[in-house]
Coordinates of C-alpha atoms in Angstrom, one line a residue:
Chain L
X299 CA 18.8 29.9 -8.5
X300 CA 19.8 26.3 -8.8
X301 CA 23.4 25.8 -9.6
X302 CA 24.6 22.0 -10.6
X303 CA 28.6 21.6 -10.4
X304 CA 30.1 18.5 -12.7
X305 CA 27.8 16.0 -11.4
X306 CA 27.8 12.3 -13.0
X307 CA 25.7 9.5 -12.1
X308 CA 26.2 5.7 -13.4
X309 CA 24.1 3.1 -12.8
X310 CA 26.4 0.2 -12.8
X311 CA 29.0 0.6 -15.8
X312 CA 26.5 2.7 -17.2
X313 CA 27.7 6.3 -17.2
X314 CA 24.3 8.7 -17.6
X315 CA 25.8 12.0 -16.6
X316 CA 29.5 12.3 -17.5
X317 CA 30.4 15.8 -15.5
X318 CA 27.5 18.3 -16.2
X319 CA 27.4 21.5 -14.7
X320 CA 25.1 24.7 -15.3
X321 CA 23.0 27.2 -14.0
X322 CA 19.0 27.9 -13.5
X323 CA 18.1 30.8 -12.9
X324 CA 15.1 32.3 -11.0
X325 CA 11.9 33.7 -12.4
X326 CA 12.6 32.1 -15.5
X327 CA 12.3 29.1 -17.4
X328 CA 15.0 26.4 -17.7
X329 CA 14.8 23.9 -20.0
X330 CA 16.9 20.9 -20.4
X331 CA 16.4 19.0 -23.9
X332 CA 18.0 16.6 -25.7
X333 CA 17.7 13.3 -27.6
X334 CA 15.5 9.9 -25.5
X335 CA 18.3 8.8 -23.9
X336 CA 20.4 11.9 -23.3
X337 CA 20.1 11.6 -19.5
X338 CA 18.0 14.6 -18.8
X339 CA 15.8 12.8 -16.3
X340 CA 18.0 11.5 -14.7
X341 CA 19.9 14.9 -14.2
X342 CA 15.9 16.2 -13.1
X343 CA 16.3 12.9 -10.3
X344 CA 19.8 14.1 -9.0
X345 CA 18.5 17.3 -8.6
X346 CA 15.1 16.6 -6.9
X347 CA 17.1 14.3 -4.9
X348 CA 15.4 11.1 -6.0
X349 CA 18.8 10.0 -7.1
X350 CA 22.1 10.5 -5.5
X351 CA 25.2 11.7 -7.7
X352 CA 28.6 10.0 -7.6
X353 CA 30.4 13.4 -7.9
X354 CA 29.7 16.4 -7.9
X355 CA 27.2 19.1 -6.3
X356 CA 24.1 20.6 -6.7
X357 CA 23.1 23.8 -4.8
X358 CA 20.2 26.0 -3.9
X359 CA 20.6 29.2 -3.5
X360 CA 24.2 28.5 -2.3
X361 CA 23.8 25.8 -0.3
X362 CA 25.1 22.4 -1.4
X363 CA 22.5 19.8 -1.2
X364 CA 25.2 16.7 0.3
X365 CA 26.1 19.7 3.2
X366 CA 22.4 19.6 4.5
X367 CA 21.6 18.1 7.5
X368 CA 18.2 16.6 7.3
X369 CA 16.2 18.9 8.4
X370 CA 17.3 21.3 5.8
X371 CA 17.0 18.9 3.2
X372 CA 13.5 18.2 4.7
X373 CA 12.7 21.9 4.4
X374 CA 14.1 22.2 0.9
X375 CA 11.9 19.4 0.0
X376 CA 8.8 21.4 0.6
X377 CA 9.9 24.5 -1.1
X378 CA 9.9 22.0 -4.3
X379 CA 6.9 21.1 -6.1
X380 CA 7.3 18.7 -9.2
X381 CA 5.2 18.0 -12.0
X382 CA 5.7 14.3 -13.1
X383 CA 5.1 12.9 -16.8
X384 CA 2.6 11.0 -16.5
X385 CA 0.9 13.3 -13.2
X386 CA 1.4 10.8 -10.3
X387 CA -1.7 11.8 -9.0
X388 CA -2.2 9.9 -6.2
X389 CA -5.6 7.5 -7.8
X390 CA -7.4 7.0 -4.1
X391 CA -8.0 10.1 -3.8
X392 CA -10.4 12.8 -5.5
X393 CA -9.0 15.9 -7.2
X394 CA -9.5 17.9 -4.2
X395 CA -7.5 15.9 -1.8
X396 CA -5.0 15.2 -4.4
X397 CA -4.3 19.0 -4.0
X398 CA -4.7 19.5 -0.8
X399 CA -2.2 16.9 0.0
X400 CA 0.9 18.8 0.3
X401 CA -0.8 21.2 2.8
X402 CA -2.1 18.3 4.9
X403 CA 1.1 17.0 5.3
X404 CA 3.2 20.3 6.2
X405 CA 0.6 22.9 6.9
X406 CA -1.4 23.5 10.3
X407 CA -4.3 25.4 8.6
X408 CA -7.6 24.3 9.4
X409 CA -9.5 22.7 6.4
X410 CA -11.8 25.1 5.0
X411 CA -8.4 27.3 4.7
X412 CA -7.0 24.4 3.3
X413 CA -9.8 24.0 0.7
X414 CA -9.8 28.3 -0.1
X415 CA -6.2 27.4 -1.0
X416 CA -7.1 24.8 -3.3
X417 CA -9.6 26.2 -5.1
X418 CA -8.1 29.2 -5.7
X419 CA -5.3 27.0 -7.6
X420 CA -7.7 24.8 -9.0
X421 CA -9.2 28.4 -10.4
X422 CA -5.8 29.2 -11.3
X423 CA -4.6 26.1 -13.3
X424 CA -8.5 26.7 -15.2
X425 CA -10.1 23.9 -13.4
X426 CA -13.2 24.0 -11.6
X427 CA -16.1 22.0 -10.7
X428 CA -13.8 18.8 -10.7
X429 CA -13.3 18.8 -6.9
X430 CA -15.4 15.3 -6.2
X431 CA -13.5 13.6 -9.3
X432 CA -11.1 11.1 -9.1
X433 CA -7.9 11.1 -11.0
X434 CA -9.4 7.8 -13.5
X435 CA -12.3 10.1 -14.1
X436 CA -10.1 13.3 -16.3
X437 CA -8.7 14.1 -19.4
X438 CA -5.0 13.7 -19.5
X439 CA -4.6 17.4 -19.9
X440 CA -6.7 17.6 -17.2
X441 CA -4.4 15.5 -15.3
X442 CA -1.1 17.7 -15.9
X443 CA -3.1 20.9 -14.7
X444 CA -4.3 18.6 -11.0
X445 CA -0.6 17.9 -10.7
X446 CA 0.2 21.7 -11.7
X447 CA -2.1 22.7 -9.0
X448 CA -0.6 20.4 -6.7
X449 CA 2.8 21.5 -7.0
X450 CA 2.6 25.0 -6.5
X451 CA -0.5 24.9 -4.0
X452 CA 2.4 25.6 -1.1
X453 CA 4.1 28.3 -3.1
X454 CA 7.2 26.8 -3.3
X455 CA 10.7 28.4 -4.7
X456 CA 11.1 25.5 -6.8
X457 CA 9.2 24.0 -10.0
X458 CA 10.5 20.8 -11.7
X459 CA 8.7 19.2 -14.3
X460 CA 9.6 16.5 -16.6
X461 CA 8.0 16.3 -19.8
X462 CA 4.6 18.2 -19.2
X463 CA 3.6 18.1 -22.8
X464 CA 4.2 13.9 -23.0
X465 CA 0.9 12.3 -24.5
X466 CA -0.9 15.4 -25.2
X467 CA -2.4 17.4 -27.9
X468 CA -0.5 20.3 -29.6
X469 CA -2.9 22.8 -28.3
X470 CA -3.3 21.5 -25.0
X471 CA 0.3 21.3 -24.8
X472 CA 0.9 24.8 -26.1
X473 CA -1.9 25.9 -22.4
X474 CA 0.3 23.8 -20.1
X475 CA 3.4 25.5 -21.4
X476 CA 2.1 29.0 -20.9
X477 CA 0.7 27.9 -17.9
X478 CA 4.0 27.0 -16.6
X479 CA 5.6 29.9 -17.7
X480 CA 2.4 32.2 -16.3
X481 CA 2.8 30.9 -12.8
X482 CA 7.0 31.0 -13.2
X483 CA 6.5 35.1 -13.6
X484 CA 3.8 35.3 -11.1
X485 CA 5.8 33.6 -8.2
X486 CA 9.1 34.5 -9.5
X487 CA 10.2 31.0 -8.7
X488 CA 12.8 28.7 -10.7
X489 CA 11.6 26.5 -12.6
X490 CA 13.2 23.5 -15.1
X491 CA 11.4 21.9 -17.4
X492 CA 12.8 18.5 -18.8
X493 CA 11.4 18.0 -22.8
X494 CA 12.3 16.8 -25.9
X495 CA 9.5 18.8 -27.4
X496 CA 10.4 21.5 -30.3
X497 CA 6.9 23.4 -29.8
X498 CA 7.5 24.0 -25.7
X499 CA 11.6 25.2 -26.9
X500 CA 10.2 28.1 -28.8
X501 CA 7.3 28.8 -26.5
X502 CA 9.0 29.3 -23.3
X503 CA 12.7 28.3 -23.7
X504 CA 14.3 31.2 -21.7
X505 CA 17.4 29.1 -20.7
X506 CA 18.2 25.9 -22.4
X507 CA 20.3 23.5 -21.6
X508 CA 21.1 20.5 -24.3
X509 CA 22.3 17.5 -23.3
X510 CA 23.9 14.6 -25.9
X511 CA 24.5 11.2 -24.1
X512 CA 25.3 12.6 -20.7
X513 CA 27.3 15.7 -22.1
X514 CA 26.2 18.9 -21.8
X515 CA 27.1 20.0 -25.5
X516 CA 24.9 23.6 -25.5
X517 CA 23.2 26.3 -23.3
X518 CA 21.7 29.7 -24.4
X519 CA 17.9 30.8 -24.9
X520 CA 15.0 29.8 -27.7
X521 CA 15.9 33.1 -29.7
X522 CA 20.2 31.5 -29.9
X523 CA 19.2 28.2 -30.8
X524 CA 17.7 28.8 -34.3
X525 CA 21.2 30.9 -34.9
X526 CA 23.8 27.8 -33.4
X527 CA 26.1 26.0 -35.5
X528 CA 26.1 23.4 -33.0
X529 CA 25.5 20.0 -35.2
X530 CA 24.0 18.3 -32.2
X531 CA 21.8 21.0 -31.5
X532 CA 21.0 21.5 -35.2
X533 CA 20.7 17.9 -35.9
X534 CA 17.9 17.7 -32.8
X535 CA 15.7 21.4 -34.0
X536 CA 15.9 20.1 -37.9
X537 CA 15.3 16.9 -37.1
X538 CA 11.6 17.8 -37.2
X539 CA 10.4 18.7 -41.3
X540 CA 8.3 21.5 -40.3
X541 CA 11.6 23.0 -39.0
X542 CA 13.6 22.1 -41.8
X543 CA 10.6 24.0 -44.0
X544 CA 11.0 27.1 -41.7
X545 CA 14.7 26.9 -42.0
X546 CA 14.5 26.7 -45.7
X547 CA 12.2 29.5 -46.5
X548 CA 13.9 32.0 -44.0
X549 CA 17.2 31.0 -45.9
X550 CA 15.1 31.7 -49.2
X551 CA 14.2 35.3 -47.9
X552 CA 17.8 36.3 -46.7
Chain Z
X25 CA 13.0 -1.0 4.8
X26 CA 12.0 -1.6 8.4
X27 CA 13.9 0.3 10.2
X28 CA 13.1 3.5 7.5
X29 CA 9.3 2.3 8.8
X30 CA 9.6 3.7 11.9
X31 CA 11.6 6.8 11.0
X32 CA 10.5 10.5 9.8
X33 CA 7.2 9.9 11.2
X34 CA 3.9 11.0 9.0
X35 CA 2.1 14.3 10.6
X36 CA 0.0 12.7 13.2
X37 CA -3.7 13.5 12.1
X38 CA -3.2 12.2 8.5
X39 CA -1.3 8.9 10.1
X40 CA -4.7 8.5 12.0
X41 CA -6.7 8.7 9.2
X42 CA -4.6 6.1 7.0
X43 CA -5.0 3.7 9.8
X44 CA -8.5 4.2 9.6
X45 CA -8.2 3.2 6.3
X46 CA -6.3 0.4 6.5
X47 CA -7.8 -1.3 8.9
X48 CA -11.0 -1.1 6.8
X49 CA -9.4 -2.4 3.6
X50 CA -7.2 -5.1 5.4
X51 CA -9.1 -6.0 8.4
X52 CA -13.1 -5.1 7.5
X53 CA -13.0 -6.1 4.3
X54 CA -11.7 -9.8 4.7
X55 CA -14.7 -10.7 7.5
X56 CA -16.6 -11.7 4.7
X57 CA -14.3 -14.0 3.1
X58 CA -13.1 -15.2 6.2
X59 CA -15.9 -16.1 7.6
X60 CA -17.6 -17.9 4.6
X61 CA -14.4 -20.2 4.6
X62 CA -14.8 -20.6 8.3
X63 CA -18.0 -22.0 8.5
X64 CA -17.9 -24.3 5.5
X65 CA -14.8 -25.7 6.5
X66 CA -15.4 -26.2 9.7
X67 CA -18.2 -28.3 8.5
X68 CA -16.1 -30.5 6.6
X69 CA -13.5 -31.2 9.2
X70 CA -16.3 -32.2 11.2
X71 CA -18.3 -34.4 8.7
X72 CA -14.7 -35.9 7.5
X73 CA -14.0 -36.7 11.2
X74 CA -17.4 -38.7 11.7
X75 CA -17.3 -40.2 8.3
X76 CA -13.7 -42.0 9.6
X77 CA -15.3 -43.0 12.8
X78 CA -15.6 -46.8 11.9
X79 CA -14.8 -47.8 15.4
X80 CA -18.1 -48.5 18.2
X81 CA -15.7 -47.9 20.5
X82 CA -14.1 -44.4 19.8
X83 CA -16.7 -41.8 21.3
X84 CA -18.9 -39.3 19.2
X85 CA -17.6 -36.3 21.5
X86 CA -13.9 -36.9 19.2
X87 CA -16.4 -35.1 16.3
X88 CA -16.0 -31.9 18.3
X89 CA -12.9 -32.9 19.5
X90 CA -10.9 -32.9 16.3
X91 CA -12.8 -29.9 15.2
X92 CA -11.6 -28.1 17.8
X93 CA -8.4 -29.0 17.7
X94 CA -8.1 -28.4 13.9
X95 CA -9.3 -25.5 13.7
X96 CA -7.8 -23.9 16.5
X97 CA -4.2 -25.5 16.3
X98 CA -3.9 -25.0 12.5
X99 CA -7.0 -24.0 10.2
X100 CA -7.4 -20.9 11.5
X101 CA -4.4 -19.6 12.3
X102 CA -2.4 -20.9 9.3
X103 CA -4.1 -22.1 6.7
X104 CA -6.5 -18.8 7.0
X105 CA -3.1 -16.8 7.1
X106 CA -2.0 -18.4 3.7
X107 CA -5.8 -17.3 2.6
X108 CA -4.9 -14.0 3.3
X109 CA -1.9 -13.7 1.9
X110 CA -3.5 -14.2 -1.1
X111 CA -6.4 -11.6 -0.5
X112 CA -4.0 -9.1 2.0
X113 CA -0.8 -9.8 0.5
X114 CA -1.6 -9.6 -3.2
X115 CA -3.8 -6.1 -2.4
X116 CA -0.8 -4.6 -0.6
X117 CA 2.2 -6.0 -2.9
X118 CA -0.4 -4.3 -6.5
X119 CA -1.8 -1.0 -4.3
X120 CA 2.1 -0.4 -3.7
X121 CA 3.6 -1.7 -6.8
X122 CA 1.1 0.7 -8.6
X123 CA 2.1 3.9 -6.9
X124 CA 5.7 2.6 -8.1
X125 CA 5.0 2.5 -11.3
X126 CA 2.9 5.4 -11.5
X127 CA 5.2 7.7 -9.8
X128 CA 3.2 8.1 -7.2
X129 CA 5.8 6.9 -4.4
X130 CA 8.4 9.3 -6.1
X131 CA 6.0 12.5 -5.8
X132 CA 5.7 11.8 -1.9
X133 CA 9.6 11.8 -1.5
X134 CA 10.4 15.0 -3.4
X135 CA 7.3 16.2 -1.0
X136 CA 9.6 15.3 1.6
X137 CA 7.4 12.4 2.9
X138 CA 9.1 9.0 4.3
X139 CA 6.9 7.2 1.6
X140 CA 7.7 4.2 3.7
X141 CA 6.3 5.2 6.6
X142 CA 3.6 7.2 4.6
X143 CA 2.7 3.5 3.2
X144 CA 3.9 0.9 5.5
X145 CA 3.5 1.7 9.1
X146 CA -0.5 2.2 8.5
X147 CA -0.3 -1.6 7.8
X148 CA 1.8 -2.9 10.2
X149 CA -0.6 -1.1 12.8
X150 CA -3.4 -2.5 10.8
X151 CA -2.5 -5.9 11.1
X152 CA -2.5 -5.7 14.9
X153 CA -6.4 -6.5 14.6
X154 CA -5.6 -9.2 12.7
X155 CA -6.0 -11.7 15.3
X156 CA -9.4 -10.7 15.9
X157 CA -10.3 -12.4 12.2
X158 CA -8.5 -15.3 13.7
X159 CA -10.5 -15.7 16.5
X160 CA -14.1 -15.4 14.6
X161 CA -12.6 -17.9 11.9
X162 CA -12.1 -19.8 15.2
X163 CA -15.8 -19.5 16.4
X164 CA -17.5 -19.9 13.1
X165 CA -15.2 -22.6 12.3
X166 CA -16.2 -24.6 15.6
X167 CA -20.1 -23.3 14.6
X168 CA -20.3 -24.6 11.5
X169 CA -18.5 -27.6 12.4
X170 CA -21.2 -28.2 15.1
X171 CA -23.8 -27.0 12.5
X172 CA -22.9 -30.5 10.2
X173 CA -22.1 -32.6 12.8
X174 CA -25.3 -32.0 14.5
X175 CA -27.8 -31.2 11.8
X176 CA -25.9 -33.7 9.2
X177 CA -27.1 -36.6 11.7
X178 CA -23.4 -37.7 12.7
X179 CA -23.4 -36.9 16.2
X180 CA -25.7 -34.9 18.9
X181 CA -24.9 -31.6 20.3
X182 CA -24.8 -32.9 24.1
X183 CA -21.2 -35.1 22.4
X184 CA -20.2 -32.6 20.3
X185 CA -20.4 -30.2 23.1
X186 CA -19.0 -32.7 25.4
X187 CA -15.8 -33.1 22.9
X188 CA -15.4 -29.6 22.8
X189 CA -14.7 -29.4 25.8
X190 CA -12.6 -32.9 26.7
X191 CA -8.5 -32.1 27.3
X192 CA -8.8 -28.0 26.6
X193 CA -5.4 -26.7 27.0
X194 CA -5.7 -22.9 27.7
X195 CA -2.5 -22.6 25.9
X196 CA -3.3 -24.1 22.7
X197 CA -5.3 -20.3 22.2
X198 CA -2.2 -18.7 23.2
X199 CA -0.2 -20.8 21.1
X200 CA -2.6 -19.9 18.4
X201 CA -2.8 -15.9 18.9
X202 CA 1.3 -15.6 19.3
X203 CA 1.8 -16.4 15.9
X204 CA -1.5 -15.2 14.7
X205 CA 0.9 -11.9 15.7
X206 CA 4.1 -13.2 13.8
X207 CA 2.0 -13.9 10.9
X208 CA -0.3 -11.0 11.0
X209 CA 3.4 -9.3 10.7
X210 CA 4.5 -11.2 8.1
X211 CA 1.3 -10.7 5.9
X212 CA 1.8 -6.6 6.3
X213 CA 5.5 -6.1 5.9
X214 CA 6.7 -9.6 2.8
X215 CA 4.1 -8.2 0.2
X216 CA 4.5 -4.4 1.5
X217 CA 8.6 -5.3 0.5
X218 CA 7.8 -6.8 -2.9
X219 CA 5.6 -3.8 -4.2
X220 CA 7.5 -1.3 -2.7
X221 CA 11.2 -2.5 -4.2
X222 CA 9.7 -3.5 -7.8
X223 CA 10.5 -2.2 -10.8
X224 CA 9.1 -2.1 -14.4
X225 CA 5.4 -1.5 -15.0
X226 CA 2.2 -3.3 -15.1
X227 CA 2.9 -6.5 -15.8
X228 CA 5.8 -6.6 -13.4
X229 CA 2.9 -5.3 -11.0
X230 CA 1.5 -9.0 -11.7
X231 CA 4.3 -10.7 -11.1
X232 CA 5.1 -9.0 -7.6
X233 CA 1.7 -9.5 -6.7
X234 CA 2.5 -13.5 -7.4
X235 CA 5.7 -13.6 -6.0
X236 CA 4.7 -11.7 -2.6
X237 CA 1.6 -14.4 -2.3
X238 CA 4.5 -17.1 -2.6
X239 CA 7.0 -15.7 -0.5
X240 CA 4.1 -15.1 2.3
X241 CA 2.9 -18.0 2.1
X242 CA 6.7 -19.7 2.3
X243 CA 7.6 -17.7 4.9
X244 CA 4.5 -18.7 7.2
X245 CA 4.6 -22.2 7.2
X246 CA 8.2 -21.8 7.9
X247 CA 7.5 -19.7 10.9
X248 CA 4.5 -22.0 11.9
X249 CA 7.1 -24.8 12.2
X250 CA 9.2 -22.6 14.1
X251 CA 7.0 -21.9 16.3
X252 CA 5.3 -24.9 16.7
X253 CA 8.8 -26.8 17.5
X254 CA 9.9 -23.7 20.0
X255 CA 5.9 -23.4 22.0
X256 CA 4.3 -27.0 21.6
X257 CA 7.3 -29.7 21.5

């Protein structure tokens, strides 16, 4: 469980996160959505530790992130595994190594352990026979399931990623979400998803958190946001016009 | 950055192998270039020299005495070092500023890596062998030099070889390889600063890679003058 306790974060006079504070929990799927803008990478970055809060704290499992020394933090660190937006594969090297990064750097196995590991997350992630490619050589789709791979290819406790549908097709998007929310179950692990996509709310919005200019203005699940009075949270679902036609005919029916 | 360099060190067997690699793509990879300027430019200083020899008086051996000089004092060391902060420096400042922009530095710190020891200390090692370009820009300078002057008809190789080796100060090549060192430094860590600290996207990738080529190359002749005042005057 992840717990984040009135943070804010400013860059400059820029205020980005004005006192948020909620809870992720385990085995499921958070989400935090909200408008371009909102601040809900930035909130991911605070709590992945790429950015630093100006007040505030952020705990896992109970332990406050600023009370680390570094070696927990260090240790925390590889219990994280992050799927970026646009992959941040690392382009010199093939898929393979790409995956097996993360177990070079912090495991002592020998490498044709290493390389059972990775295949058998390649396997998992649907990828295979794309070992000797590099990352310049795959599908974009392709892409987010390598950086999938990579992120839970040391099992860790916790999954970020930020926008995993960004640049894709509807039904490749629609795989990647399940996927995420597959391997979520499968490891019981917490995971929190950072999207402004409708399609990935309703497919595997357990928990949602919705952010309006640095405010934290909602939280519930997929199934409470369709029912909210909320007009920031309505404005945002109806906002698309296949929604709006949903909304409309189930209000036609009742 | 430099002290966050030599901190949190990178697992030892992948440090090894990024060395490796770095030394191949900064060291290995410029001998071509390097020596192709060499040679040819050693030529000219030599063929320029004899071409302003009016005087009967002044001796043929100053043909392979100013070439030696040249190239050993300043070509090589310097003017090669500017060279290669256009061919090191630019490579480093867009192969760092890339991984910026891609994300790629960010996924190695929430992996818990130092990203700039993960990316910076291979180079710095790397550069340690950069004085070993120097010295063959040195020799096939001083070849090619005796190449023209001989085979070009403006001198023989008994007076080349004779100036070559008129008033030889052993510590001219010392002189040379100390801030070979300094510069070799300078050419790992200036453009290594201005990927690593960038920000935007491609096209700022473009501009680092220019300004890191200028800010080298300022902040080499600088240091050659430093130098040059503190060891020579």
């Amino acid at each position: 469980m992840i717990k984040v306790d009135n943070i804010t974060k400013s860059f400059g006079a820029d205020e980005v996160l004005k006192g948020i504070s909620a809870t992720f929990e385990k085995g499921k799927t958070n989400l935090i959505i909200g408008r371009s803008g909102s601040g809900k990478t930035v909130m991911l970055k605070c709590m992945i530790g790429l950015f630093t809060t100006n007040s505030g704290e952020i705990f896992f499992k109970d332990q406050a992130i600023s009370k680390m020394d570094i070696e927990a933090q260090r240790a925390l660190r590889e219990d994280i595994g992050m799927l970026f937006q646009g992959g941040a594969l690392f382009d010199s090297m093939n898929i393979e190594d790409n995956v097996m990064f993360p177990l070079r750097m912090f495991s002592n196995d020998k490498r044709p352990e290493m390389l059972k590991r990775v295949n058998e997350v390649l396997k998992r992630v649907d990828l295979e026979n794309v070992n000797h490619k590099f990352p310049s050589e795959i599908s974009g789709g392709m892409k987010k399931r390598v950086s999938i791979a990579r992120a839970i290819v040391n099992n860790p406790k916790y999954l970020f990623c930020d926008e995993p549908n960004s640049g894709l097709d509807p039904k490749t998007a629609t795989v990647i979400d399940q996927l995420i929310q597959e391997i979520t179950k499968e490891n019981n692990i917490t995971t929190v998803v950072v999207t402004h996509d409708m399609n990935s709310v309703m497919e595997i919005g357990e928990k949602i958190v919705f952010l309006k200019n640095g405010t934290l203005v909602w939280q519930g699940s997929n199934q409470e946001i369709f029912k909210t009075d909320n007009e920031d949270v309505t404005d945002f679902v109806y906002s698309s016009d296949l929604f709006k036609k949903i909304r409309d005919i189930q209000i036609k029916e009742h | 950055m430099l002290g966050k360099v030599f901190k949190s060190h990178t697992k030892s067997s992948v440090m090894k192998e990024l060395i490796m690699k770095e030394i191949d793509d900064l060291i290995i990879n410029s001998l071509g270039i390097v020596a192709f300027i060499s040679f040819f430019v050693g030529g000219v200083i030599s063929i320029q020299t004899a071409l302003n020899l009016e005087n009967p008086l002044i001796p043929k051996s100053l043909i392979g005495f100013a070439t030696r000089q040249s190239i050993i004092l300043e070509f090589a060391p310097t003017f090669m070092s500017i060279i290669m902060a256009g061919k090191v420096g630019s490579f480093i400042t867009s192969s760092i500023g890339s991984m910026r922009v891609t994300e790629q530095i960010d996924a190695l710190e929430v992996m818990g890596i130092n990203s700039l020891n993960y990316l910076v200390f291979p180079k710095i090692i790397a550069m340690l062998f950069y004085p070993f370009i120097i010295a063959i820009a040195m020799f096939l300078g001083i070849f090619g030099g005796f190449l023209a002057g001989v085979y070009g008809g403006f001198t023989t190789a008994a007076d080349f070889t004779q100036g070559l080796q008129d008033t030889f100060y052993p510590f001219h090549l010392v002189y040379a390889f100390i801030k070979t060192f300094f510069f070799g430094m300078i050419l790992a860590t200036v453009p290594s600063w201005q990927g690593y600290y960038m920000k935007g996207g491609a096209l700022e990738v473009g501009k680092a890679s220019t300004n890191s080529f200028v800010w080298t190359s300022i902040i080499i002749i600088l240091t050659n003058y430093i130098i040059t005042q503190l060891l020579l005057s």
